[in-house]
XYZ file of C-alpha atoms in Angstrom:
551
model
C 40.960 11.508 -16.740
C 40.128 9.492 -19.945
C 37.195 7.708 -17.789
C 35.649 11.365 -17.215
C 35.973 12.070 -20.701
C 34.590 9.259 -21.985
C 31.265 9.441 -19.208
C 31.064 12.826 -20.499
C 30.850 11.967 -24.327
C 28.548 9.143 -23.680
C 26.149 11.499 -21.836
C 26.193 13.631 -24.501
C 25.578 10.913 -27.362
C 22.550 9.339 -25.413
C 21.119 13.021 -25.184
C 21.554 13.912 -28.937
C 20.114 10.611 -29.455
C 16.496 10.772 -27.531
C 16.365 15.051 -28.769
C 16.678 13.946 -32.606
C 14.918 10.841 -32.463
C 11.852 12.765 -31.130
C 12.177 15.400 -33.327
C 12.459 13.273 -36.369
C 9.387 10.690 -35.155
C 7.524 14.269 -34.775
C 8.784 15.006 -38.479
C 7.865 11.824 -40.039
C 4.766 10.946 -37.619
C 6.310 8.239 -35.422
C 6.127 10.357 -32.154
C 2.196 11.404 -32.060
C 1.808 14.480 -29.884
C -1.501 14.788 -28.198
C -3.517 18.238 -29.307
C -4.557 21.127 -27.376
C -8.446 19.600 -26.984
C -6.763 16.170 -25.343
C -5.074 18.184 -22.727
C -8.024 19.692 -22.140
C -9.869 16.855 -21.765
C -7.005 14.910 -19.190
C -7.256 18.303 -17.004
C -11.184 18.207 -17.272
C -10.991 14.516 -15.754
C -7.870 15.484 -13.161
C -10.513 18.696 -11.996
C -13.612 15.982 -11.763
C -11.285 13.482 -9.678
C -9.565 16.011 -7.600
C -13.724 17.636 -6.844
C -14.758 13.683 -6.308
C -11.928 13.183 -3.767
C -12.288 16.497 -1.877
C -16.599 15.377 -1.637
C -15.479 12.266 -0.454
C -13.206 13.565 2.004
C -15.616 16.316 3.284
C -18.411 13.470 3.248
C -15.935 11.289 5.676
C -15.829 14.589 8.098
C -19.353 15.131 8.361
C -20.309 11.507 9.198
C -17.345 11.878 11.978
C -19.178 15.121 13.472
C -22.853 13.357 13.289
C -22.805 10.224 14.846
C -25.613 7.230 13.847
C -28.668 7.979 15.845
C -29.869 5.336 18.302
C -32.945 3.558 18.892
C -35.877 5.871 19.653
C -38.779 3.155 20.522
C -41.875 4.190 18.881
C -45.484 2.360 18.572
C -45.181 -1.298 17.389
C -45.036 -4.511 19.127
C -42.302 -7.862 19.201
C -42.789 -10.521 17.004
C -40.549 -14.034 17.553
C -39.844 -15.529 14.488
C -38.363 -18.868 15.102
C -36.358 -21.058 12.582
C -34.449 -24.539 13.301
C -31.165 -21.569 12.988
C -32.373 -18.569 14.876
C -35.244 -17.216 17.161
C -34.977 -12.963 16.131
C -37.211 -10.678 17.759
C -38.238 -7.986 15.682
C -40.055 -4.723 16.728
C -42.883 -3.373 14.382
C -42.162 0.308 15.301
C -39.424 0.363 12.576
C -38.306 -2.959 11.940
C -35.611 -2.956 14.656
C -33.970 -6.121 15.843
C -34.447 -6.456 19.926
C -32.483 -9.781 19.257
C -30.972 -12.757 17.532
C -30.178 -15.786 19.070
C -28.659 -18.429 17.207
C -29.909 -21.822 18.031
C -26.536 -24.309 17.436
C -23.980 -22.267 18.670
C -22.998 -21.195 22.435
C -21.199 -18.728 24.419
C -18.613 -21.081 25.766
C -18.089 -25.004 25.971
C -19.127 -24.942 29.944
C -21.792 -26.984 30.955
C -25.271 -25.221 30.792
C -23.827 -22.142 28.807
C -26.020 -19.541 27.259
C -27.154 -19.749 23.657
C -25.175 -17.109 20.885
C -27.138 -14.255 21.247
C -26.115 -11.469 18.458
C -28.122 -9.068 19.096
C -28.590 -8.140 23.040
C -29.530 -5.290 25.031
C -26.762 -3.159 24.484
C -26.505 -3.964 20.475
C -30.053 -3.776 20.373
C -29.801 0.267 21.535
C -28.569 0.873 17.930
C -31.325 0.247 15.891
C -29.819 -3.028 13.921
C -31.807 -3.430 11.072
C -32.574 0.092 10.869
C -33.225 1.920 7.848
C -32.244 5.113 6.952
C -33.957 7.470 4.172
C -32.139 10.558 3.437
C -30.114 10.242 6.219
C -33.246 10.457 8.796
C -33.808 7.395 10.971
C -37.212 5.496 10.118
C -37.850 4.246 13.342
C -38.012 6.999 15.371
C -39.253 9.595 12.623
C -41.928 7.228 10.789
C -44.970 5.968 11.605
C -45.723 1.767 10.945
C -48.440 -0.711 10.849
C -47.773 -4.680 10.431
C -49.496 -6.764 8.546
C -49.556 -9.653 10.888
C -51.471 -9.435 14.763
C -49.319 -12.819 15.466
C -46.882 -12.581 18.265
C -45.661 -15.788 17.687
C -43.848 -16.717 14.496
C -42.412 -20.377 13.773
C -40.929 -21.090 10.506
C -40.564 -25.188 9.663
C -37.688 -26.452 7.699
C -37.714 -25.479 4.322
C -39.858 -22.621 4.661
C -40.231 -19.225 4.481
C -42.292 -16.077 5.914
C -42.370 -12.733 5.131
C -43.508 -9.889 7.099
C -44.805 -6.758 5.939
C -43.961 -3.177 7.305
C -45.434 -0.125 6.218
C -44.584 3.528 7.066
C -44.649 6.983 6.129
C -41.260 8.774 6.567
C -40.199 11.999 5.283
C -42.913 12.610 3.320
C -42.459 9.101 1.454
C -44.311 6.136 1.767
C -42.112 3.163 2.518
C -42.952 -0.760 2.874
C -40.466 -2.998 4.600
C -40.954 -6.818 3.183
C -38.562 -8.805 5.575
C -38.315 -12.343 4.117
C -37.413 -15.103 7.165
C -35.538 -18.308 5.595
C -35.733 -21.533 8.055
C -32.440 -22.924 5.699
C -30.204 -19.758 5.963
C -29.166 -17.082 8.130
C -29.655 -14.771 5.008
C -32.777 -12.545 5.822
C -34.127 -10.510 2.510
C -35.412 -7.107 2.022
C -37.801 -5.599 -0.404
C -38.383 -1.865 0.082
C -40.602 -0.267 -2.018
C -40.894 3.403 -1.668
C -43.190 6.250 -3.292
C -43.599 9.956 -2.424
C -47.249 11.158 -0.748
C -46.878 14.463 -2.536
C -46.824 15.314 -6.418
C -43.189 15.996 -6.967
C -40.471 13.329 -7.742
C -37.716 12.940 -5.380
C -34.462 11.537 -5.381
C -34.216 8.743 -1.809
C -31.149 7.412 -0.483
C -31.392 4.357 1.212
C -29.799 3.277 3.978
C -29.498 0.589 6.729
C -27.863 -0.128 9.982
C -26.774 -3.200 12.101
C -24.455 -3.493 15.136
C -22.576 -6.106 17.473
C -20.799 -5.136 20.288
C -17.787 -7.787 21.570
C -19.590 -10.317 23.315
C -19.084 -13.151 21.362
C -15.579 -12.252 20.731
C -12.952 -13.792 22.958
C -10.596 -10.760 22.580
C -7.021 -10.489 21.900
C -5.317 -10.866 18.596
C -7.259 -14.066 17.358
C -10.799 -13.414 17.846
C -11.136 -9.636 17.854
C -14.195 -7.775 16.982
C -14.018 -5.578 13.975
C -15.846 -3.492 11.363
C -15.426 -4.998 7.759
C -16.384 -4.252 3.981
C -16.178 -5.606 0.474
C -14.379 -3.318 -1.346
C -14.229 -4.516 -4.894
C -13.873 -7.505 -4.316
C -11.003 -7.079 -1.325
C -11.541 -7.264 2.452
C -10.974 -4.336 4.442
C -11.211 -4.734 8.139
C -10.939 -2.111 10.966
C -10.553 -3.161 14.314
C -8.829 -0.111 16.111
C -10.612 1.320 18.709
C -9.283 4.988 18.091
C -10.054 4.650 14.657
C -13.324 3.411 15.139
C -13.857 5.912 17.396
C -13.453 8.628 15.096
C -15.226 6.382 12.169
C -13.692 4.631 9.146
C -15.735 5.181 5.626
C -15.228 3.725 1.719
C -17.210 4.847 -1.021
C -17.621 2.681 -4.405
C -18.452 -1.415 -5.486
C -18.943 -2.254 -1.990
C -20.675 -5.675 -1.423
C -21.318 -5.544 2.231
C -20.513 -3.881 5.443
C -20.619 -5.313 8.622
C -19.739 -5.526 12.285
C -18.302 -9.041 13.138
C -15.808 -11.455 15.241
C -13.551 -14.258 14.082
C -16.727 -16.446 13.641
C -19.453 -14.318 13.659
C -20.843 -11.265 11.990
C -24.180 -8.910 11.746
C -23.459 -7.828 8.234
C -25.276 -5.965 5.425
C -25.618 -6.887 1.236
C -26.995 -4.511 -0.822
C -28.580 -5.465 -3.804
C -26.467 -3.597 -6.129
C -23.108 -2.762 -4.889
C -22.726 0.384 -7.179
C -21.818 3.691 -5.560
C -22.370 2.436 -2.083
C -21.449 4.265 0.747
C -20.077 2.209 4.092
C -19.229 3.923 7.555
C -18.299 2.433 10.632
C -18.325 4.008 14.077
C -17.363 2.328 17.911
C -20.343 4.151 19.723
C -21.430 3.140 23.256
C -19.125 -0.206 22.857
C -21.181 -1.132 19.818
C -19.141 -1.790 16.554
C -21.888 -0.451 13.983
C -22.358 -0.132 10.478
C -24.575 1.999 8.245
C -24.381 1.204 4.788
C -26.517 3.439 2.020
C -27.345 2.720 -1.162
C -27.067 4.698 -4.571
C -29.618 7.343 -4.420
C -32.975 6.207 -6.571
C -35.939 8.834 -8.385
C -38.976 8.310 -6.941
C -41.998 9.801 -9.116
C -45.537 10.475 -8.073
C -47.838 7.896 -8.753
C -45.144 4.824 -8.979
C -43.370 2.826 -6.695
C -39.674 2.004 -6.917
C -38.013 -0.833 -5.260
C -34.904 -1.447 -3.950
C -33.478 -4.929 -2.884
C -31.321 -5.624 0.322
C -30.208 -8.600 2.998
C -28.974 -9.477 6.079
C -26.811 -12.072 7.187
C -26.911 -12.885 11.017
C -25.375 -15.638 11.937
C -22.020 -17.792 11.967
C -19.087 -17.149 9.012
C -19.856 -20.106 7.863
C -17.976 -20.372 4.170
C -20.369 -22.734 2.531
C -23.608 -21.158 3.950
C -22.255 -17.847 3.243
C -21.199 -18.926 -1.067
C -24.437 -19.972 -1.233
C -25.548 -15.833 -1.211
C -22.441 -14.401 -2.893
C -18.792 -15.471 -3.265
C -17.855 -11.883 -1.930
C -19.614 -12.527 1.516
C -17.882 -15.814 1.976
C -14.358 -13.693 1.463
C -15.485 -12.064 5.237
C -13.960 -15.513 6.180
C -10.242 -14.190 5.719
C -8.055 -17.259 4.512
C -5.102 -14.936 4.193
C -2.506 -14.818 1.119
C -2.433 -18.259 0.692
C -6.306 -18.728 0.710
C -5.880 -21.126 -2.066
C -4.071 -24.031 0.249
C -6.145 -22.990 3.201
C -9.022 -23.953 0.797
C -8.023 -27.408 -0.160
C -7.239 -28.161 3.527
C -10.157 -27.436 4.845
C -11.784 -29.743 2.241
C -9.333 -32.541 3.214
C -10.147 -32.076 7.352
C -13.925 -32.056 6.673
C -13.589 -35.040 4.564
C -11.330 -36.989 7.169
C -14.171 -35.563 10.050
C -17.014 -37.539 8.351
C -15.147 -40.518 8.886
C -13.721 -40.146 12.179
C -16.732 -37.571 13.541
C -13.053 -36.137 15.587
C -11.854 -32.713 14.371
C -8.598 -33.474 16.358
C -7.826 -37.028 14.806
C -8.617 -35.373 11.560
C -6.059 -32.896 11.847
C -3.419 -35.825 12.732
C -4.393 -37.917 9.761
C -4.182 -34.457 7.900
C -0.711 -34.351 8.929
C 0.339 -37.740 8.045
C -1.039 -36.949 4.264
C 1.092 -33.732 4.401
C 4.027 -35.824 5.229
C 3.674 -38.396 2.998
C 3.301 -35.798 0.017
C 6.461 -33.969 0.978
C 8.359 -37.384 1.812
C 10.788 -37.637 -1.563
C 11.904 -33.950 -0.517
C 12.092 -34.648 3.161
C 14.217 -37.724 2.108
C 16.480 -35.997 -0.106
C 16.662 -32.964 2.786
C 17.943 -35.574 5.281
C 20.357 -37.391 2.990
C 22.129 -34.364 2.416
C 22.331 -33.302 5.622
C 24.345 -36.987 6.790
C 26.465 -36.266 3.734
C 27.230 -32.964 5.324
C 27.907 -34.462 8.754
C 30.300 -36.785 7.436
C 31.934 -33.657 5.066
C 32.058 -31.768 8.959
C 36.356 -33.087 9.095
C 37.161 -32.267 6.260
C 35.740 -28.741 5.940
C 36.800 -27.938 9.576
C 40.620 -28.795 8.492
C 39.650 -26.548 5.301
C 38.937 -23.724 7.845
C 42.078 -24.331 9.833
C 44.412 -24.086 6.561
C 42.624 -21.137 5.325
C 41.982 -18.940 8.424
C 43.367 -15.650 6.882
C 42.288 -16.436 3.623
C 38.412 -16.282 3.514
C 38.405 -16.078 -0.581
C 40.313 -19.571 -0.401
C 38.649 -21.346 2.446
C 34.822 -20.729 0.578
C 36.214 -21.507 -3.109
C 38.048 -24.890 -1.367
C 34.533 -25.504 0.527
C 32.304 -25.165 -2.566
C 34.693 -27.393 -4.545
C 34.212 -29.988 -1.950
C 30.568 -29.596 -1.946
C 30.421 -30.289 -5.747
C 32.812 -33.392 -5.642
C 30.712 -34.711 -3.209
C 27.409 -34.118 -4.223
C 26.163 -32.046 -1.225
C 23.762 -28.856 -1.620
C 23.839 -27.452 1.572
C 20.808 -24.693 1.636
C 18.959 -29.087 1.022
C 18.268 -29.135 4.664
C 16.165 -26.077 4.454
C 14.539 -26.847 1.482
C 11.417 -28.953 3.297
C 10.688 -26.285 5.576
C 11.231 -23.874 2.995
C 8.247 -25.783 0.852
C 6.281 -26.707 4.277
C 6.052 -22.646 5.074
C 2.806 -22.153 2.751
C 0.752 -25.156 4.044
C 1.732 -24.311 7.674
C 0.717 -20.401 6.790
C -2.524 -21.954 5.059
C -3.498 -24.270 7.775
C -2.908 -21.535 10.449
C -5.790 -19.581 8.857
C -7.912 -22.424 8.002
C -7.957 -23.778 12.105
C -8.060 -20.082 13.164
C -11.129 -19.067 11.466
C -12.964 -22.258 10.236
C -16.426 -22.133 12.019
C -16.520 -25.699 12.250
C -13.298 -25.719 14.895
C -15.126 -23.018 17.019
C -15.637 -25.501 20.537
C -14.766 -28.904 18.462
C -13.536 -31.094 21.035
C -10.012 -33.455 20.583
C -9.763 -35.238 24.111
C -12.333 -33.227 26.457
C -10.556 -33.421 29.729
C -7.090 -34.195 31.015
C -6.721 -38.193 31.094
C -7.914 -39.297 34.443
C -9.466 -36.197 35.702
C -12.496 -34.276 35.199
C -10.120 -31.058 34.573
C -11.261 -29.814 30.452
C -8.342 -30.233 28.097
C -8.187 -29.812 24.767
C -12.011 -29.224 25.137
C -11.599 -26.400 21.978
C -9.564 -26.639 19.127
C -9.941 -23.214 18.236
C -8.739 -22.210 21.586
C -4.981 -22.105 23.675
C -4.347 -25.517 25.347
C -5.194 -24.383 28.921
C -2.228 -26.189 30.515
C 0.059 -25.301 27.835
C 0.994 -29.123 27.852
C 1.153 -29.508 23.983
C 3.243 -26.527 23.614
C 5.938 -27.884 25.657
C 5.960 -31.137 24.091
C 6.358 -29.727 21.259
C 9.148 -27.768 22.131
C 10.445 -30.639 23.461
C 10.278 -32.708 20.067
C 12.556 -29.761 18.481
C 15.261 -29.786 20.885
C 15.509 -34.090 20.011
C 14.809 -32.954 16.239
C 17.962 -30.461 16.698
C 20.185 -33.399 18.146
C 19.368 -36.049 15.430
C 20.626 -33.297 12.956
C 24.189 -32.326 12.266
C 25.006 -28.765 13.877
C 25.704 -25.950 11.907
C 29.301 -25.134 10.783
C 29.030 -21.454 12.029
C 29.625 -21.031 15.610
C 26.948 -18.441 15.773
C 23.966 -20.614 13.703
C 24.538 -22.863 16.267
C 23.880 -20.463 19.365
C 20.471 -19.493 17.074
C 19.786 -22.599 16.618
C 19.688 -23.994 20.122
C 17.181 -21.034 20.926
C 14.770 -22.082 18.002
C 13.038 -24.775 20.052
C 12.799 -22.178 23.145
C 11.315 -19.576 21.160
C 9.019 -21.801 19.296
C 7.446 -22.901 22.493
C 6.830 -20.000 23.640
C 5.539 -18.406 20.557
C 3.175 -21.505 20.308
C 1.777 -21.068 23.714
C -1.323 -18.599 23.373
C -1.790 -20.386 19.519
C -5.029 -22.569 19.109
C -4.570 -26.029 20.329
C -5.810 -27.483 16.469
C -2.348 -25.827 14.824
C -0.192 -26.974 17.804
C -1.541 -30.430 17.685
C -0.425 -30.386 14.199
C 2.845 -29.003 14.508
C 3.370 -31.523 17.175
C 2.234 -34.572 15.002
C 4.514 -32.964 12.283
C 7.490 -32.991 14.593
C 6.644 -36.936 16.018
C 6.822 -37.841 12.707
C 9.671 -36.379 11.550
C 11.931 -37.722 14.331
C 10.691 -41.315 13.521
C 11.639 -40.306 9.675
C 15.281 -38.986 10.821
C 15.508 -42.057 12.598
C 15.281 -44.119 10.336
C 17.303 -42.465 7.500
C 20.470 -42.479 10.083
C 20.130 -45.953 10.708
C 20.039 -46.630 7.072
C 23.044 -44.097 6.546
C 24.854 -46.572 9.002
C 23.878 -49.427 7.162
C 24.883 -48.111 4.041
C 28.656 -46.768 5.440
C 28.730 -50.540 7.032
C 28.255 -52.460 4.299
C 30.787 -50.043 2.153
C-alpha cells in the first residue's frame, strides 16, 4: 500500500515540476513561446506541403490513366553510326533509336552467339530516345530535317560526331544536337528550343528510352528493372504489377532508366532539379520517361537545355567517369565500401594472372591471411573447450535441477581456464561483411559477366565453369563444398547443447543447397575458403597435441 502511495506522490512531484518550471521559464524568458504570426507561418508551409503532395499524387494518377505513346514512324531516314563500342541506328523522323548493338559484349558464351543488342524490334516500338515537349511526342507530332545525307556513319577512336535534328513541334522550334563519343557509351544532347509565334511560353522537356528483358537472364539475380537516382539513393522497381500500373518520383533525380544486372538504357538530365521520373511495363517493354523542370521560352531567343544517354554495359569506371550518381546504378549493397576495395584487389590480381577464377582464389588466400591471428585465436579456444567438454558435462550431471548453479559453476570454469566460448564464432562473425561484400561485387561486376575459370569439364568438351557470373551447371562445386563443411564440422568440437548439435549437422546440408543456383565466382570462393580452413584446423590440432605431449 506504501508502494502505491509513494508512485502516486512521485507522479504528482514530476507534474508540479514540468507545470512550474514552464511557467516560471515563461515568467523570466527561459521558455520562448512562438507568436501568433509563427503559427501562421508553420500552417502556411503544412497547407503548401499538404497542396504539393496531393499534385503529386494526382500527377502519379494521371500518368497511370495515359500511358507513354509509342513510335508513330514519320518522314526521316536510318543513319548507322559506328564506334569501336556500339553500331546505333538512329531514325531522322524524330531522333528515335531503331537499335543499339554493343560491339564487346554477347548474348551468351555459346559458340557463334549474337552480339548485345539493346535496342531491338520490340524496344525499338517505344520510341527510345524520344523526346517529349509538353507532354506531346516529337516524333510522331513534329516535322524534321537532318543535317547530314550520309547513311553511313563511322566514328574512329578518340573521336566524336554530332548530328543535327531540327523540327517544329507544338508550335516551337526545336533542334536535336546528338553528340556520338567513340570512347564512351555516354551519348550527349543539346536541345535548343524557341517559339515560331510572338508570345513566350513555358516548355517541359522530356525524353524516353526502353529495354525489354532480353539481355536479362531472369530470376532473382539478373532481373530486369526500372531504376532512378533519387537524391543520391537508388530506387529500383522490378514488379511486374507495379510496373504495370507505373511507379513515379518527383525531385533531385539524376537519372531514370530501364536496365538488367549488367546493362541499362538510362537517362541524365542535365540538371537534376525538379525532375519528374515514371516508369511503366507496356507491351513487355520496361520504359522510362523522364522530364525536365519546365524552362521560358521568349520570342526571338533560343533556350537550351542539356541531356545524355548512357547505352551500354554498368560498367563502374566507365560510368564515374560521367557522374558518381550513375555509377551507384551498379548496386554494391550496404556494405558497398568492402565490395569496393575487393573489386580493386580481383582486378589487380586479373592483370597478372589474365584468370578471373584464379584471381578470386588468390583473393581468398589474402582474406585468410588477414583474418589468420583471429582465426588462430578462434580455433585455440575451441580445443580448450573440447578438452573443458568432461568437466562441464559432470558440472551438468551435479547440477541437473539447479540451472542457476550449473551456469554460475560453468562460467567460473570458463574464467579459470581462460576460455571465451562465443571465440569460435567470432571469425565468421568478422568474415560476414566481406562474404556480404564479395557476394555483390561477383554478382554485379561487369567484368565477371561470361569470364571463364576452367571452360569445360576436365576431359570432355561438356562447358563448366564457362561463366563466373553464372550457376555451376553440374552443381559440382556446390557439393564439394558442402562436402568441405561436413569435414570442417568433424575437426571441430560439437556443441554442448543437444539441440545446437542437431542444427548444426544440417548447416552443411542447407548450405549446399542454398549455394546451388548462386554464381559459380562466390561458390568457388567459399569453397577455397573452406579448403583452407581445414588445412588451418589441421594443423592447429596437431600442434594442440604436441603441446598436451610435451606437457
Amino acid at each position: 500500500m506504501q508502494d502505491g502511495k509513494n508512485l502516486v506522490l512521485a507522479i504528482v512531484l514530476c507534474l508540479l515540476v514540468v507545470v512550474g518550471w514552464s511557467w516560471l521559464g515563461e515568467r523570466m524568458g527561459w521558455v520562448h513561446r512562438p507568436d501568433p504570426q509563427q503559427i501562421e507561418e508553420a500552417q502556411k508551409q503544412q497547407a503548401e506541403l499538404q497542396a504539393r503532395q496531393q499534385a503529386e499524387a494526382e500527377a502519379v494518377a494521371k500518368a497511370k490513366e495515359n500511358p507513354l505513346p509509342m513510335f508513330t514512324e514519320s518522314e526521316g531516314k536510318d543513319i548507322v553510326i559506328k564506334t569501336p563500342l556500339y553500331t546505333a541506328k538512329l531514325y531522322t523522323g524524330g531522333g528515335i533509336l531503331r537499335s543499339f548493338e554493343l560491339a564487346r559484349f554477347k548474348t551468351s558464351i555459346e559458340p557463334g552467339a549474337p552480339l548485345v543488342n539493346l535496342v531491338n524490334k520490340q524496344s525499338a516500338s517505344t520510341a527510345p530516345f524520344g523526346m517529349l515537349v509538353n507532354g506531346q511526342p516529337s516524333w510522331s507530332t513534329g516535322k524534321w530535317t537532318c543535317d547530314t545525307a550520309d547513311e553511313f556513319v563511322e566514328i574512329a577512336p578518340g573521336q566524336n560526331r554530332v548530328i543535327r535534328l531540327s523540327g517544329v513541334v507544338a508550335g516551337l522550334r526545336v533542334v536535336r544536337e546528338l553528340t556520338f563519343d567513340a570512347t564512351t557509351y555516354q551519348v550527349k544532347e543539346q536541345v535548343k528550343v524557341s517559339p515560331e509565334g510572338g508570345q513566350s511560353q513555358s516548355v517541359r522537356i522530356g525524353y524516353t528510352v526502353g529495354a525489354d528483358a532480353s539481355n536479362a537472364q531472369g530470376g532473382q539475380y539478373d532481373a530486369m528493372r526500372v531504376g532512378w537516382d533519387d537524391n543520391g539513393s537508388l530506387s529500383e522497381e522490378s514488379s511486374e504489377d507495379k510496373l504495370k500500373t507505373g511507379v513515379m518520383a518527383t525531385g533531385k533525380i539524376f537519372w531514370g532508366g530501364a536496365m538488367s544486372t549488367y546493362f541499362m538504357n538510362g537517362v541524365i538530365p542535365g540538371s537534376p532539379d525538379g525532375v519528374t521520373v515514371k516508369g511503366v511495363l507496356q507491351n513487355d517493354v520496361y520504359r522510362v520517361a523522364l522530364e525536365q523542370a519546365p524552362v521560358t521560352v521568349m520570342p526571338g531567343q533560343e533556350s537550351s537545355v542539356a541531356v545524355s544517354y548512357w547505352f551500354g554495359p554498368k560498367d563502374r569506371h566507365l560510368m564515374h567517369a560521367v557522374s558518381d550518381e550513375l555509377a551507384k546504378s551498379v548496386d554494391l549493397g550496404m556494405f558497398s565500401l568492402i565490395a569496393k576495395g575487393l573489386l580493386w584487389i580481383l582486378e589487380f590480381f586479373h592483370t597478372y594472372v589474365g584468370n578471373w577464377g584464379l584471381a578470386i582464389i588468390m583473393l581468398t588466400i589474402v582474406i585468410k591471411i588477414i583474418f589468420w591471428p583471429l582465426t588462430a585465436k578462434s580455433y585455440s579456444s575451441m580445443e580448450k573447450m573440447k578438452r573443458l567438454a568432461p568437466m562441464m558435462q559432470k558440472i551438468k550431471e551435479k547440477h541437473k535441477d539447479d540451472k542457476e548453479a550449473m551456469n554460475r559453476e560453468v562460467m567460473a570454469l570458463y574464467k579459470t581456464y581462460g576460455v571465451n566460448p562465443a571465440s569460435g564464432c567470432l571469425p565468421l562473425l568478422v568474415q560476414m561483411p566481406v562474404f556480404f561484400g564479395l557476394y555483390q561485387a561477383l554478382l554485379t561486376s561487369i567484368e565477371l559477366r561470361h569470364a571463364s575459370f576452367i571452360p569445360t569439364l576436365p576431359f570432355t568438351d561438356l562447358p563448366w565453369l564457362a561463366d563466373l557470373s553464372a550457376k555451376d551447371p553440374f552443381y559440382i562445386t556446390p557439393l564439394v563444398m558442402g562436402v568441405t563443411m561436413f569435414l570442417q564440422q568433424r575437426l571441430s568440437p560439437p556443441a554442448a547443447d543437444p539441440t545446437q548439435q542437431k542444427i548444426m549437422m544440417f548447416l552443411p546440408i542447407i548450405f549446399t543447397f542454398l549455394f546451388l543456383a548462386f554464381p559459380a565466382g562466390l561458390v568457388v570462393y567459399w569453397l577455397v575458403n573452406n579448403v583452407i580452413s581445414i588445412g588451418q584446423q589441421w594443423w592447429m590440432l596437431n600442434r594442440g597435441k604436441k603441446s598436451a605431449k610435451a606437457s
